[in-house]
mmCIF file with all atom_site columns, C-alpha atoms in Angstrom:
data_model
loop_
_atom_site.group_PDB
_atom_site.id
_atom_site.type_symbol
_atom_site.label_atom_id
_atom_site.label_alt_id
_atom_site.label_comp_id
_atom_site.label_asym_id
_atom_site.label_entity_id
_atom_site.label_seq_id
_atom_site.pdbx_PDB_ins_code
_atom_site.Cartn_x
_atom_site.Cartn_y
_atom_site.Cartn_z
_atom_site.occupancy
_atom_site.B_iso_or_equiv
_atom_site.pdbx_formal_charge
_atom_site.auth_seq_id
_atom_site.auth_comp_id
_atom_site.auth_asym_id
_atom_site.auth_atom_id
_atom_site.pdbx_PDB_model_num
ATOM 1  C CA . MET A 1 1  ? -73.240 -42.714 50.072 1.00 0.00 ? 5  MET A CA 1
ATOM 2  C CA . GLU A 1 2  ? -71.970 -41.779 46.640 1.00 0.00 ? 6  GLU A CA 1
ATOM 3  C CA . VAL A 1 3  ? -68.940 -39.575 46.214 1.00 0.00 ? 7  VAL A CA 1
ATOM 4  C CA . SER A 1 4  ? -66.825 -38.618 43.244 1.00 0.00 ? 8  SER A CA 1
ATOM 5  C CA . TYR A 1 5  ? -63.131 -37.767 43.284 1.00 0.00 ? 9  TYR A CA 1
ATOM 6  C CA . GLU A 1 6  ? -63.072 -36.586 39.674 1.00 0.00 ? 10 GLU A CA 1
ATOM 7  C CA . LYS A 1 7  ? -62.165 -33.102 40.921 1.00 0.00 ? 11 LYS A CA 1
ATOM 8  C CA . LEU A 1 8  ? -59.109 -34.557 42.685 1.00 0.00 ? 12 LEU A CA 1
ATOM 9  C CA . TRP A 1 9  ? -57.810 -36.224 39.521 1.00 0.00 ? 13 TRP A CA 1
ATOM 10 C CA . GLN A 1 10 ? -58.331 -32.971 37.610 1.00 0.00 ? 14 GLN A CA 1
ATOM 11 C CA . LYS A 1 11 ? -56.519 -30.981 40.313 1.00 0.00 ? 15 LYS A CA 1
ATOM 12 C CA . LEU A 1 12 ? -53.580 -33.399 40.130 1.00 0.00 ? 16 LEU A CA 1
ATOM 13 C CA . ALA A 1 13 ? -53.435 -32.950 36.361 1.00 0.00 ? 17 ALA A CA 1
ATOM 14 C CA . ASP A 1 14 ? -53.596 -29.160 36.730 1.00 0.00 ? 18 ASP A CA 1
ATOM 15 C CA . LYS A 1 15 ? -50.692 -29.271 39.190 1.00 0.00 ? 19 LYS A CA 1
ATOM 16 C CA . LYS A 1 16 ? -48.807 -31.715 36.951 1.00 0.00 ? 20 LYS A CA 1
ATOM 17 C CA . MET A 1 17 ? -48.741 -34.286 39.750 1.00 0.00 ? 21 MET A CA 1
ATOM 18 C CA . ASN A 1 18 ? -49.293 -38.008 39.502 1.00 0.00 ? 22 ASN A CA 1
ATOM 19 C CA . LYS A 1 19 ? -50.750 -40.379 42.078 1.00 0.00 ? 23 LYS A CA 1
ATOM 20 C CA . ALA A 1 20 ? -47.299 -41.317 43.399 1.00 0.00 ? 24 ALA A CA 1
ATOM 21 C CA . ASP A 1 21 ? -46.593 -37.627 44.023 1.00 0.00 ? 25 ASP A CA 1
ATOM 22 C CA . LEU A 1 22 ? -49.842 -37.377 45.985 1.00 0.00 ? 26 LEU A CA 1
ATOM 23 C CA . ILE A 1 23 ? -49.023 -40.474 48.043 1.00 0.00 ? 27 ILE A CA 1
ATOM 24 C CA . ARG A 1 24 ? -45.738 -38.873 49.100 1.00 0.00 ? 28 ARG A CA 1
ATOM 25 C CA . ALA A 1 25 ? -47.057 -35.336 49.612 1.00 0.00 ? 29 ALA A CA 1
ATOM 26 C CA . ALA A 1 26 ? -50.159 -36.304 51.605 1.00 0.00 ? 30 ALA A CA 1
ATOM 27 C CA . GLU A 1 27 ? -48.676 -39.400 53.266 1.00 0.00 ? 31 GLU A CA 1
ATOM 28 C CA . VAL A 1 28 ? -51.534 -41.650 52.184 1.00 0.00 ? 32 VAL A CA 1
ATOM 29 C CA . GLY A 1 29 ? -51.313 -45.276 51.227 1.00 0.00 ? 33 GLY A CA 1
ATOM 30 C CA . PRO A 1 30 ? -51.816 -46.753 47.777 1.00 0.00 ? 34 PRO A CA 1
ATOM 31 C CA . ASN A 1 31 ? -54.868 -48.643 49.043 1.00 0.00 ? 35 ASN A CA 1
ATOM 32 C CA . THR A 1 32 ? -56.498 -45.311 49.868 1.00 0.00 ? 36 THR A CA 1
ATOM 33 C CA . LEU A 1 33 ? -55.993 -44.086 46.322 1.00 0.00 ? 37 LEU A CA 1
ATOM 34 C CA . ALA A 1 34 ? -57.385 -47.371 45.020 1.00 0.00 ? 38 ALA A CA 1
ATOM 35 C CA . LYS A 1 35 ? -60.562 -46.732 47.037 1.00 0.00 ? 39 LYS A CA 1
ATOM 36 C CA . MET A 1 36 ? -60.711 -43.218 45.676 1.00 0.00 ? 40 MET A CA 1
ATOM 37 C CA . ARG A 1 37 ? -60.313 -44.442 42.091 1.00 0.00 ? 41 ARG A CA 1
ATOM 38 C CA . ARG A 1 38 ? -63.422 -46.559 42.732 1.00 0.00 ? 42 ARG A CA 1
ATOM 39 C CA . ASP A 1 39 ? -65.218 -43.479 44.165 1.00 0.00 ? 43 ASP A CA 1
ATOM 40 C CA . GLU A 1 40 ? -65.485 -45.088 47.585 1.00 0.00 ? 44 GLU A CA 1
ATOM 41 C CA . PRO A 1 41 ? -65.628 -42.947 50.734 1.00 0.00 ? 45 PRO A CA 1
ATOM 42 C CA . VAL A 1 42 ? -62.410 -42.436 52.706 1.00 0.00 ? 46 VAL A CA 1
ATOM 43 C CA . HIS A 1 43 ? -61.854 -41.086 56.201 1.00 0.00 ? 47 HIS A CA 1
ATOM 44 C CA . LEU A 1 44 ? -62.132 -37.344 56.705 1.00 0.00 ? 48 LEU A CA 1
ATOM 45 C CA . SER A 1 45 ? -58.616 -37.159 58.162 1.00 0.00 ? 49 SER A CA 1
ATOM 46 C CA . ILE A 1 46 ? -57.244 -38.469 54.856 1.00 0.00 ? 50 ILE A CA 1
ATOM 47 C CA . LEU A 1 47 ? -59.147 -35.822 52.920 1.00 0.00 ? 51 LEU A CA 1
ATOM 48 C CA . CYS A 1 48 ? -57.667 -33.209 55.274 1.00 0.00 ? 52 CYS A CA 1
ATOM 49 C CA . ARG A 1 49 ? -54.123 -34.426 54.539 1.00 0.00 ? 53 ARG A CA 1
ATOM 50 C CA . ILE A 1 50 ? -54.806 -34.323 50.804 1.00 0.00 ? 54 ILE A CA 1
ATOM 51 C CA . CYS A 1 51 ? -56.234 -30.813 51.056 1.00 0.00 ? 55 CYS A CA 1
ATOM 52 C CA . ASN A 1 52 ? -53.203 -29.668 53.040 1.00 0.00 ? 56 ASN A CA 1
ATOM 53 C CA . ALA A 1 53 ? -50.827 -31.194 50.498 1.00 0.00 ? 57 ALA A CA 1
ATOM 54 C CA . LEU A 1 54 ? -52.669 -29.575 47.573 1.00 0.00 ? 58 LEU A CA 1
ATOM 55 C CA . ASP A 1 55 ? -53.427 -26.310 49.410 1.00 0.00 ? 59 ASP A CA 1
ATOM 56 C CA . CYS A 1 56 ? -57.158 -26.502 48.714 1.00 0.00 ? 60 CYS A CA 1
ATOM 57 C CA . GLY A 1 57 ? -60.520 -27.190 50.346 1.00 0.00 ? 61 GLY A CA 1
ATOM 58 C CA . PHE A 1 58 ? -62.736 -30.270 50.270 1.00 0.00 ? 62 PHE A CA 1
ATOM 59 C CA . GLU A 1 59 ? -64.895 -28.788 47.524 1.00 0.00 ? 63 GLU A CA 1
ATOM 60 C CA . SER A 1 60 ? -61.839 -28.864 45.248 1.00 0.00 ? 64 SER A CA 1
ATOM 61 C CA . ILE A 1 61 ? -61.279 -32.622 45.533 1.00 0.00 ? 65 ILE A CA 1
ATOM 62 C CA . VAL A 1 62 ? -64.534 -34.391 46.343 1.00 0.00 ? 66 VAL A CA 1
ATOM 63 C CA . GLU A 1 63 ? -68.147 -34.117 45.271 1.00 0.00 ? 67 GLU A CA 1
ATOM 64 C CA . TYR A 1 64 ? -71.032 -35.589 47.252 1.00 0.00 ? 68 TYR A CA 1
ATOM 65 C CA . LYS A 1 65 ? -73.463 -37.300 44.896 1.00 0.00 ? 69 LYS A CA 1
ATOM 66 C CA . GLY A 1 66 ? -76.050 -38.348 47.487 1.00 0.00 ? 70 GLY A CA 1
ATOM 67 C CA . ARG A 1 67 ? -77.108 -41.603 49.024 1.00 0.00 ? 71 ARG A CA 1
ATOM 68 C CA . THR A 1 68 ? -77.219 -44.866 47.173 1.00 0.00 ? 72 THR A CA 1
ATOM 69 C CA . LYS A 1 69 ? -80.712 -46.200 46.699 1.00 0.00 ? 73 LYS A CA 1
ATOM 70 C CA . ALA A 1 70 ? -81.516 -49.444 48.493 1.00 0.00 ? 74 ALA A CA 1
ATOM 71 C CA . GLY A 1 71 ? -83.064 -52.304 46.599 1.00 0.00 ? 75 GLY A CA 1
#
C-alpha cells in the first residue's frame, strides 16, 4: 500500500510547527515520524492522535496512492 504524508508536512508548515512540536502535541514517537518521512503506513490510532492535535481530518494529512505492484 502506498501512502503519502506530504499533506501533513505542508500542514505543519502552515501552522508554523516543526516535527518536535508534533511529537509533543500528538504524543507520537520519533520512530513514527521516521516511518512517515519514508511514506510508510502507520497505525490508524496514530493518525487519529495527529488529527486531534492538528484539529483536522485524515484527508488533510495523508493521501492514499494505491497498492504497490508485485513483481
